[in-house]
Short mmCIF file of C-alpha atoms and ligand atoms in Angstrom, two decimals:
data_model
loop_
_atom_site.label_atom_id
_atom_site.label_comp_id
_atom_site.label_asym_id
_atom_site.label_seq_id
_atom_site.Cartn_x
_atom_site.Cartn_y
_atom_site.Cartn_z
CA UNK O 1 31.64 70.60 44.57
CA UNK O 2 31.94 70.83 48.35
CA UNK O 3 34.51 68.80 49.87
CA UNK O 4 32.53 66.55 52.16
CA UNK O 5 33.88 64.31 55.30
CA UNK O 6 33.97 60.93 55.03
CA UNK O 7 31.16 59.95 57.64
CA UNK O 8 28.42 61.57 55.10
CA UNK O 9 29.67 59.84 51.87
CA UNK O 10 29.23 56.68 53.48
CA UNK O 11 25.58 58.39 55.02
CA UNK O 12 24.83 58.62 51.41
CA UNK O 13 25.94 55.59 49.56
CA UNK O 14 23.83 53.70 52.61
CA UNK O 15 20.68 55.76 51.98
CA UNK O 16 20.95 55.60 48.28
CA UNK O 17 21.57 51.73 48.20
CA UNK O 18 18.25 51.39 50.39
CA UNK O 19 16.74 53.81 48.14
CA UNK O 20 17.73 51.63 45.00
CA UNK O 21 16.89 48.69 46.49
CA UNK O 22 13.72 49.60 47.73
CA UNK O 23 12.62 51.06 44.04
CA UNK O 24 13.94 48.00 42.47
CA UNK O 25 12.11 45.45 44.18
CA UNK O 26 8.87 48.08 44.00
CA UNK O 27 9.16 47.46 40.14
CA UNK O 28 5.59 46.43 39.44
CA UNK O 29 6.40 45.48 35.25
CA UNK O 30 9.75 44.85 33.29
CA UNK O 31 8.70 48.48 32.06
CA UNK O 32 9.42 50.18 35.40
CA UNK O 33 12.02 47.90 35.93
CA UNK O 34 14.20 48.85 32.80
CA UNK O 35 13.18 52.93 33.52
CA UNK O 36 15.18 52.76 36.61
CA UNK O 37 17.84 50.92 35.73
CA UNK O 38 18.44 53.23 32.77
CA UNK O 39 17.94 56.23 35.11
CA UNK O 40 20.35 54.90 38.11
CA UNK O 41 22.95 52.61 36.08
CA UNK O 42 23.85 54.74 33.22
CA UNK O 43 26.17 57.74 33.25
CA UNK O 44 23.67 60.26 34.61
CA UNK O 45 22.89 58.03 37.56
CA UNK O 46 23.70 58.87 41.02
CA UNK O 47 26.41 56.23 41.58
CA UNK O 48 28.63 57.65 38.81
CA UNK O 49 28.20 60.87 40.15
CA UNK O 50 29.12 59.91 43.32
CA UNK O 51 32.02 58.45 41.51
CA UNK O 52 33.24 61.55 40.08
CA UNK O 53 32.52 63.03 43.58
CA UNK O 54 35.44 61.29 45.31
CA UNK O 55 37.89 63.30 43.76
CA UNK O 56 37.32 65.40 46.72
CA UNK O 57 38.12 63.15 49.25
CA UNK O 58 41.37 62.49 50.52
CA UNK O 59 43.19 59.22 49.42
CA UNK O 60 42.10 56.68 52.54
CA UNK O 61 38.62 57.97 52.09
CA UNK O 62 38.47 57.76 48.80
CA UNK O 63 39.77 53.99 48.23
CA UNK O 64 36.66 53.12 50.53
CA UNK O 65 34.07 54.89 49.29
CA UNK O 66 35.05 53.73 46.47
CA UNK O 67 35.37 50.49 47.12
CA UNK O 68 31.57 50.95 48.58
CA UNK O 69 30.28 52.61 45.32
CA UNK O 70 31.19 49.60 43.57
CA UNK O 71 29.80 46.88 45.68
CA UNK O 72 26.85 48.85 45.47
CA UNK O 73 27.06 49.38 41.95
CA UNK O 74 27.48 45.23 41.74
CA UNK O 75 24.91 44.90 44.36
CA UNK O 76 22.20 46.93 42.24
CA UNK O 77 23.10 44.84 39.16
CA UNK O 78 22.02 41.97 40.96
CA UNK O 79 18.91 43.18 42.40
CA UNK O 80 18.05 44.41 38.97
CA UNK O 81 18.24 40.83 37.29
CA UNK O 82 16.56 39.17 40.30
CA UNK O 83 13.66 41.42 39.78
CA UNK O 84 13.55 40.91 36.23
CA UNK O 85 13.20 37.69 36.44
CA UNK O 86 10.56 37.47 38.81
CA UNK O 87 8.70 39.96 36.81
CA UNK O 88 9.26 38.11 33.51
CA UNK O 89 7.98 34.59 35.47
CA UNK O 90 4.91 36.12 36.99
CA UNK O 91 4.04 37.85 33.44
CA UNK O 92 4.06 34.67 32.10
CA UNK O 93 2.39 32.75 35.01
CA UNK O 94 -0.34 35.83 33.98
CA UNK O 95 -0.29 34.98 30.49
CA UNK O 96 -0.84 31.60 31.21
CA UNK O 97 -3.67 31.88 33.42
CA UNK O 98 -5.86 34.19 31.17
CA UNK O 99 -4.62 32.64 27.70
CA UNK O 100 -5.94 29.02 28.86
CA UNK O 101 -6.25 26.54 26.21
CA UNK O 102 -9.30 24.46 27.03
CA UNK O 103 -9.01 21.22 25.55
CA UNK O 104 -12.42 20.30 25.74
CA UNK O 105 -13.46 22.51 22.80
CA UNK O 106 -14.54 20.44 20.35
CA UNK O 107 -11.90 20.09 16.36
CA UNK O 108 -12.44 22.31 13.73
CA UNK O 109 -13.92 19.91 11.19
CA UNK O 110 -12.15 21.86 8.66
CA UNK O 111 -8.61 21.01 9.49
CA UNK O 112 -9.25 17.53 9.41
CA UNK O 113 -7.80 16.04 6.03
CA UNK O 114 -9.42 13.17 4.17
CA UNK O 115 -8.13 9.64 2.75
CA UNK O 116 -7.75 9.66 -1.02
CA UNK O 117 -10.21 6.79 -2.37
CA UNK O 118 -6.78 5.37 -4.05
CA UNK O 119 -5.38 5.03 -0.44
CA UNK O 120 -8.84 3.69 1.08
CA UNK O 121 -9.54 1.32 -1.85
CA UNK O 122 -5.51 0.01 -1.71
CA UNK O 123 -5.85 -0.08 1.97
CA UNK O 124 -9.14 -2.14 2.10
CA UNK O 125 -7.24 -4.41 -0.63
CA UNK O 126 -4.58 -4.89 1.53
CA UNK O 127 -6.45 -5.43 4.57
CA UNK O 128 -8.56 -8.53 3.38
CA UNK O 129 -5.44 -10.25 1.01
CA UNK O 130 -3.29 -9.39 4.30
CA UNK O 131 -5.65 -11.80 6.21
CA UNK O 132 -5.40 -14.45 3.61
CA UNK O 133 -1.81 -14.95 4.23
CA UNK O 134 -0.77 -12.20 1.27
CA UNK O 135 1.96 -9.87 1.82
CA UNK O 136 2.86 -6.74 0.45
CA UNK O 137 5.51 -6.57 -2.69
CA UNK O 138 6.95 -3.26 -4.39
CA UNK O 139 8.63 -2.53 -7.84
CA UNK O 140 10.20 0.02 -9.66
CA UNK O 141 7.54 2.30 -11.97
CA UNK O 142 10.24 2.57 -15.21
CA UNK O 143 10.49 -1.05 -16.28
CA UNK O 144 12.96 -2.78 -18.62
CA UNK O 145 11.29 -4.99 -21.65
CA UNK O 146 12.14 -7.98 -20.11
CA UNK O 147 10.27 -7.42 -17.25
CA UNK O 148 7.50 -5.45 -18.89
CA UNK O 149 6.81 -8.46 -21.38
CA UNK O 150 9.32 -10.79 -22.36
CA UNK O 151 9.25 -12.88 -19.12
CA UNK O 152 5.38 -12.70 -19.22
CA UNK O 153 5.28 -14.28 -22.19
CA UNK O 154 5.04 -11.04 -24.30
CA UNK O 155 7.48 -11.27 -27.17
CA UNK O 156 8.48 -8.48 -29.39
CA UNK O 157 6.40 -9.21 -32.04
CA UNK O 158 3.19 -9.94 -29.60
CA UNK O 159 0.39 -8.37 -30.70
CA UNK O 160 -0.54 -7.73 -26.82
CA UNK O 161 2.29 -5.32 -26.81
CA UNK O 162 0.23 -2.75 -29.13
CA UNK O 163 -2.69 -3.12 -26.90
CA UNK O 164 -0.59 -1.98 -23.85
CA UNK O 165 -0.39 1.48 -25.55
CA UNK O 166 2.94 1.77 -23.74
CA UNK O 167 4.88 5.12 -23.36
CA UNK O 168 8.15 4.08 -23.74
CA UNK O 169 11.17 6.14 -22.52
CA UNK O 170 13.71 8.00 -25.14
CA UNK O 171 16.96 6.40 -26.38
CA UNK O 172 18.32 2.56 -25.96
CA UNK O 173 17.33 -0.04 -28.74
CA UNK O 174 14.45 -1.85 -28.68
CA UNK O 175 15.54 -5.08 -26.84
CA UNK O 176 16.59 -2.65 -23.80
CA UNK O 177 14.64 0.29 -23.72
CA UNK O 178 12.95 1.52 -20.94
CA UNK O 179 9.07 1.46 -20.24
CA UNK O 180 6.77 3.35 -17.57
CA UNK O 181 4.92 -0.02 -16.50
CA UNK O 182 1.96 -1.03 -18.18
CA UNK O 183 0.41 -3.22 -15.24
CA UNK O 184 1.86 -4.51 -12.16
CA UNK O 185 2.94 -7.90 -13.30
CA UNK O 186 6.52 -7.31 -13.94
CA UNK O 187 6.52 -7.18 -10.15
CA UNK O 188 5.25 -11.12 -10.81
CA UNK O 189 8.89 -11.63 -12.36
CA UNK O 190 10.91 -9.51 -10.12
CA UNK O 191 9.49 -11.43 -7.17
CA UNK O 192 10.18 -14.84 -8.63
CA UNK O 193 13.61 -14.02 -9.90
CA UNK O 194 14.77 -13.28 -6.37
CA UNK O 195 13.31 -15.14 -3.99
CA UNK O 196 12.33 -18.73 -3.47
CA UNK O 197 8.82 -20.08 -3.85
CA UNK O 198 6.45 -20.37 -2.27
CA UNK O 199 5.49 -17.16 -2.69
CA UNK O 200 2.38 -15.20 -2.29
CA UNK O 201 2.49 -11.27 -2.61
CA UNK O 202 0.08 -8.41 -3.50
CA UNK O 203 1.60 -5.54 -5.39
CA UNK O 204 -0.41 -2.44 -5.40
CA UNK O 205 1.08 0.62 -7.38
CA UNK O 206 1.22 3.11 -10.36
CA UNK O 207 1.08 1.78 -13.83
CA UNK O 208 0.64 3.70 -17.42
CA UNK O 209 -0.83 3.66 -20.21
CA UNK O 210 -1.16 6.08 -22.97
CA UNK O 211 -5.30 6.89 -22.86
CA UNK O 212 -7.28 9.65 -21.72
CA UNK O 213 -11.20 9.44 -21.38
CA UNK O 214 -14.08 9.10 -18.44
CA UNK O 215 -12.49 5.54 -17.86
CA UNK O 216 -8.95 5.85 -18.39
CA UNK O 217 -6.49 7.67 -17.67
CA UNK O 218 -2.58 7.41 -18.35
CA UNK O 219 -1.46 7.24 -15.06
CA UNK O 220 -3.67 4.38 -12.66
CA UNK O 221 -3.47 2.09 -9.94
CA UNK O 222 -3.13 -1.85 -10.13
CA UNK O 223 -2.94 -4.55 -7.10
CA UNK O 224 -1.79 -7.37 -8.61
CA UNK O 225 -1.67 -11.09 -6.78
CA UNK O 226 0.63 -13.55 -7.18
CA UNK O 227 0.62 -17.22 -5.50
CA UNK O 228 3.21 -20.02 -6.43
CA UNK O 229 3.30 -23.01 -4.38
CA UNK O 230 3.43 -27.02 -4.81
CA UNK O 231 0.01 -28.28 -5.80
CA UNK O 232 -1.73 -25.10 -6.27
CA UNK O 233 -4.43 -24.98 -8.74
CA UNK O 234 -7.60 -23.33 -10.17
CA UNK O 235 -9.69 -24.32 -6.63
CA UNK O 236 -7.29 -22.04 -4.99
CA UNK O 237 -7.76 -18.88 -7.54
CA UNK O 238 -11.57 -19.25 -7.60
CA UNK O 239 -11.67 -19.50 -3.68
CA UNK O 240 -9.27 -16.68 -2.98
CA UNK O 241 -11.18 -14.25 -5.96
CA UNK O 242 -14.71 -15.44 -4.99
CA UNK O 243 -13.65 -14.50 -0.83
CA UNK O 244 -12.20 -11.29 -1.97
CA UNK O 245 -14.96 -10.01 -3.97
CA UNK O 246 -17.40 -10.67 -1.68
CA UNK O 247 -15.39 -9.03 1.02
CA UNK O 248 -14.60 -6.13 -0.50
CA UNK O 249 -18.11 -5.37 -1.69
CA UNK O 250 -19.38 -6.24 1.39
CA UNK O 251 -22.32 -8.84 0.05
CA UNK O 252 -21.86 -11.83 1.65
CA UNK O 253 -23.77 -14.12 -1.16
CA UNK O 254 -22.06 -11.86 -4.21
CA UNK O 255 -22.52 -13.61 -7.33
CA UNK O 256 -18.88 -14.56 -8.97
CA UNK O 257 -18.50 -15.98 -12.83
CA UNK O 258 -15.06 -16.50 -14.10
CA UNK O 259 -15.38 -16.20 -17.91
CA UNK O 260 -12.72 -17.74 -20.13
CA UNK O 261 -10.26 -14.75 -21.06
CA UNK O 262 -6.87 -14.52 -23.07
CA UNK O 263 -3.24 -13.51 -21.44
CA UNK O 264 0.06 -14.41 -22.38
CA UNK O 265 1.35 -14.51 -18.74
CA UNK O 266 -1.44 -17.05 -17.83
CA UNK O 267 -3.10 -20.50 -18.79
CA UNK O 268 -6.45 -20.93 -18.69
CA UNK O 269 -6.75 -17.30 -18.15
CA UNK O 270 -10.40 -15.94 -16.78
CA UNK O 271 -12.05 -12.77 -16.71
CA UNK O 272 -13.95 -12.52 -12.98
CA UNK O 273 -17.54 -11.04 -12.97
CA UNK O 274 -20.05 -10.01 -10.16
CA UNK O 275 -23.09 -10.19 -10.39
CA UNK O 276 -25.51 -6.75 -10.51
CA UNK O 277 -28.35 -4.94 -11.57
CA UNK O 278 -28.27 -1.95 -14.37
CA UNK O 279 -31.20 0.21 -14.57
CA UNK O 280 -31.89 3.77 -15.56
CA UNK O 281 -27.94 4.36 -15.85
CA UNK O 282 -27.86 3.30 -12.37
CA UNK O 283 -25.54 0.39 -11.13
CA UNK O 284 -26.09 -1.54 -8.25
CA UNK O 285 -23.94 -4.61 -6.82
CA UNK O 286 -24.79 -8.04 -5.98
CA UNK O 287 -27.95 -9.40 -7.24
CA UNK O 288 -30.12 -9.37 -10.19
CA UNK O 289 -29.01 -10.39 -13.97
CA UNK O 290 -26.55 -8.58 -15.12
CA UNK O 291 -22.87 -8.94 -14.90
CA UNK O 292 -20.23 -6.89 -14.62
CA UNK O 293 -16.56 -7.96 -15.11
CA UNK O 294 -13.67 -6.67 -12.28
CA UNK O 295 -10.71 -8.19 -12.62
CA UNK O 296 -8.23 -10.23 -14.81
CA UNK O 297 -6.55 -13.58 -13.32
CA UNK O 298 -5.27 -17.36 -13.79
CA UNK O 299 -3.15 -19.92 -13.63
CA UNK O 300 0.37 -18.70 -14.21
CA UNK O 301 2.03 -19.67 -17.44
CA UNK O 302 4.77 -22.66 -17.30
CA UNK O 303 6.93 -20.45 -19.69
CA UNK O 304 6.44 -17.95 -17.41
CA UNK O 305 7.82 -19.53 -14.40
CA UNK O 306 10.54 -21.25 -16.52
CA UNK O 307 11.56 -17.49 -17.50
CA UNK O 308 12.40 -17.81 -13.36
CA UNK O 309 13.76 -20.35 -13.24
CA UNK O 310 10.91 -22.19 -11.53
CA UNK O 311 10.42 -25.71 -12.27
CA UNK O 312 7.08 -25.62 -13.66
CA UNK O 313 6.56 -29.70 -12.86
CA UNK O 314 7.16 -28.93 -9.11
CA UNK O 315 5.36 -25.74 -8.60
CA UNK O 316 2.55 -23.90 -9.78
CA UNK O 317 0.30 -20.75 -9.30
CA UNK O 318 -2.33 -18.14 -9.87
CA UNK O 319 -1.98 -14.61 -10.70
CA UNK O 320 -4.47 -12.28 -10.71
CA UNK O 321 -4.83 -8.13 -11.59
CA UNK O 322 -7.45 -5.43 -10.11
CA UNK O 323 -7.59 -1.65 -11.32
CA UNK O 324 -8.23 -0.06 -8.37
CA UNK O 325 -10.00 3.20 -9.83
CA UNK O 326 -12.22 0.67 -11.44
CA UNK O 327 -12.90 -0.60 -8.02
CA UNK O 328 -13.17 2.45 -5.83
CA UNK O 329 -15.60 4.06 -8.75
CA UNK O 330 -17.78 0.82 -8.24
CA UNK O 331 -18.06 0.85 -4.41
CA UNK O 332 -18.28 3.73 -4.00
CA UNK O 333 -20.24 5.40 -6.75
CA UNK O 334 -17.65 7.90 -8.34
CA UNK O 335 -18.95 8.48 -12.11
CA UNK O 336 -15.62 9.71 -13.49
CA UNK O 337 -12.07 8.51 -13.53
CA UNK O 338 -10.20 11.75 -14.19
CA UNK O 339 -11.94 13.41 -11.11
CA UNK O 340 -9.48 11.36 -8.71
CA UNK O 341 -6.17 13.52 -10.17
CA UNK O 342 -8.11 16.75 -9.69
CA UNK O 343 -6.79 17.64 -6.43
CA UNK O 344 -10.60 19.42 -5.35
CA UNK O 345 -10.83 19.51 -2.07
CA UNK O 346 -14.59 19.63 -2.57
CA UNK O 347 -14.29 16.19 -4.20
CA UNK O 348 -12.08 15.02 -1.34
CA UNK O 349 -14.66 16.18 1.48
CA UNK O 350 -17.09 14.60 -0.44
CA UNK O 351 -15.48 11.20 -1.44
CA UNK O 352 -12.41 11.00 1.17
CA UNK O 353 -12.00 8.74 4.34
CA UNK O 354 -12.05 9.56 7.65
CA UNK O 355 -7.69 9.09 8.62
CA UNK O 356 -9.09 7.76 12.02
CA UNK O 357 -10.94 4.87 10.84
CA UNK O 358 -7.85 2.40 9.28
CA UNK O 359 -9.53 -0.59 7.21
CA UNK O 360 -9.44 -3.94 8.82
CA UNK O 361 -11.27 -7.03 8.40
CA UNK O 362 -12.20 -7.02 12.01
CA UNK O 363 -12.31 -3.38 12.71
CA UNK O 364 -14.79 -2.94 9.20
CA UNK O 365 -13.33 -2.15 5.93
CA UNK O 366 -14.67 1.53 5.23
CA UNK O 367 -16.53 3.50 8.05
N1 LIG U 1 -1.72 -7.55 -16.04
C1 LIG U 1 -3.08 -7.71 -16.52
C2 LIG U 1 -3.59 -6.36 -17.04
O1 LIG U 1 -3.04 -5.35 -16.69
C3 LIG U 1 -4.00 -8.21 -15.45
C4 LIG U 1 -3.67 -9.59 -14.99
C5 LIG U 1 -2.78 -9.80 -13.96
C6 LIG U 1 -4.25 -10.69 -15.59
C7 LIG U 1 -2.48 -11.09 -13.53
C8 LIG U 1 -3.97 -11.97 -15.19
C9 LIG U 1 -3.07 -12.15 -14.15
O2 LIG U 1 -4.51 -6.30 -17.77
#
C-alpha cells in the first residue's frame, strides 16, 4: 500500500463516517440494517482496513488516526443500535396497526364451557338454604365407623348397616375401619362434636354406595341439613322442607306430604313427597294425583345428640337428606343417572348451565 499523508487519512475516515452514517440511518428494515453492519463492522469492512492501513503512517499520525478510527468505529456501533431500535418499534407499531384485534366481534359459542347439573343443582341448593339462615359445612369423604353409624344411632349389629351397601376400606378391625361415606350425615356428628349449638349447616358432597343401575350409581351427591337449637320442633322441619321444595321447583302452590319413614339418626322420621302427575312415562311436577317422594328428614334423635354431648332436654333439631342427582334428573328432565359421569360434551351442551348466570334467590335460580 501507498504511504499516504496524514491530511487524506483523516479526508477519508470523515467521508466514510458520513458515508456510514448516512447508510445506517437509510436502513429501511432490520434486514438492511444487519447487511451493513455485517459488511462495514466485521473484518472485511473498511474501518479495519483502514486499521491495518496505518502501519504506513508515521507514529504521531498514526496514534490519531487511530484514535479517529475508533471513535468512529464506537460511533457506528451506536448509530447501528439506535437504528435498530427504531426499526424494531416502528415494525411493531406496523404490526399493531394491521393485526388489530377488534373487540366487538362477537364469542365463539364454542369456547364457552358449561355448569355441570351437580354444580347447578348444589348451587341452587345452596342459594335458597343460604337465604334461610343455612350455612355451608364440609367433611372428609373416608369416614371412621363412628362417624359413619355409631353416633347416628347405627350400631354394629344394625340391620341399616347392610342396607348402606358400604365399601369399606382394607385393613383395621371392625370397630375402626375405614368407610367411603355412605350419606352426608356423619358431617351431622362432626359438626356437633366441635362446635356449640345452635347450629344450622347444609353439607353438600360425595357419598358411596356400592350399586350400579339407571338410578344409582356408587359414587353420588347428598346435601344434607342440619338445625339444632332451643325449642325447635317438627313446625320448623315442615316449614323449612315445604319453602324449599317449592323454591327449588319453582311452583309456588307445590303440593308437600311428609309420610311417616324409619331412621336410626331421627325420631319421628318422615319421608317428604311432592305432588305430580305420571302419564305415558312422562313426569310432570306440581299438580295432579300422584306423588312422588324427594327427600329423607326429621327430628334428630336424643341418642344422637347425647353421642355429642348435647343435652337433649335443652336443645333439639331437624335433620334432613336430598340426593342431588335425584333432584337435578327431576327438574330438569335427565332420564339416566350414569349419564352425569360420562364426561360428553354433547350431554354437557345439552344439559349444562350457562357460568354467567350464578343461582340466586333474587337473581332466579336457573336461567
Ligand atoms: N342419611 C339419609 C340417607 O342417606 C338421609 C337423611 C338425612 C334422613 C337426614 C334423615 C335425616 O338416606
Amino acid at each position: 500500500m501507498e504511504p499516504e499523508d496524514e491530511t487524506t487519512r483523516m479526508e477519508d475516515i470523515a467521508s466514510l463516517r458520513s458515508e456510514l452514517i448516512a447508510s445506517v440511518e437509510g436502513a429501511a428494515s432490520l434486514g438492511e440494517l444487519e447487511t451493513i453492519r455485517v459488511a462495514e463492522m466485521g473484518k472485511k469492512g473498511r474501518i479495519t482496513a483502514m486499521m491495518k492501513g496505518l502501519s504506513g503512517l508515521d507514529p504521531e499520525a498514526r496514534k490519531a488516526a487511530g484514535q479517529d478510527l475508533n471513535t468512529l468505529k464506537t460511533e457506528i456501533a451506536n448509530a447501528l443500535e439506535a437504528r435498530k431500535t427504531s426499526l424494531a418499534d416502528s415494525e411493531l407499531d406496523a404490526r399493531l396497526m394491521s393485526e388489530r384485534v377488534d373487540v366487538t366481534l362477537p364469542v365463539s359459542p364454542e369456547s364457552e364451557g358449561r355448569i355441570h347439573p351437580i354444580s347447578q343443582t348444589i348451587q341452587e341448593v345452596v342459594a335458597i338454604l343460604g337465604e334461610m339462615g343455612f350455612t355451608v359445612a364440609e367433611g372428609p369423604d373416608i369416614e371412621d365407623d363412628w362417624h359413619n353409624f355409631t353416633a347416628l344411632n347405627i350400631p354394629s349389629d344394625h340391620p341399616a348397616r347392610q342396607e348402606h351397601d358400604t365399601f369399606y376400606l382394607p385393613g383395621k378391625g371392625d370397630e375402626d375401619r375405614l368407610v367411603l361415606r355412605t350419606h352426608t350425615s356423619p358431617v351431622q356428628i362432626r359438626t356437633m362434636e366441635n362446635g356449640e349449638p345452635p347450629f344450622r349447616i347444609i353439607v353438600p358432597g360425595r357419598t358411596y354406595r356400592c350399586d350400579y343401575d339407571a338410578t344409582h350409581s356408587p359414587m353420588f351427591h347428598q346435601v344434607e341439613g342440619l338445625v339444632v337449637d332451643k325449642g325447635t320442633h317438627m313446625g320448623h322441619l315442615k316449614g323449612c322442607l315445604i319453602e324449599f321444595c317449592r323454591a327449588y321447583f319453582g311452583v309456588e302452590d307445590l303440593p308437600v306430604r311428609f309420610r311417616p319413614s324409619y331412621f336410626p339418626f331421627t325420631e319421628p322420621s318422615a319421608e317428604v313427597d311432592i305432588g305430580c302427575t305420571r302419564s305415558d312415562g312422562g313426569l310432570s311436577i306440581g299438580h295432579g294425583d300422584d306423588w312422588l317422594e324427594i327427600l329423607g328428614c326429621g327430628m334428630i334423635n336424643p341418642k344422637v345428640l347425647e353421642n355429642c354431648g348435647i343435652d337433649p332436654t335443652e336443645y333439639q333439631g331437624f335433620a334432613f337428606g336430598l340426593g342431588i342427582e335425584r333432584m337435578a334428573m327431576l327438574k330438569y328432565g335427565i332420564p339416566d343417572l350414569r349419564t352425569f359421569y360420562e364426561s360428553d360434551l354433547r350431554w354437557l351442551r345439552h344439559y349444562g348451565f350457562s357460568a354467567l348466570n350464578v343461582p340466586s334467590m333474587v337473581g332466579g335460580l336457573n336461567q
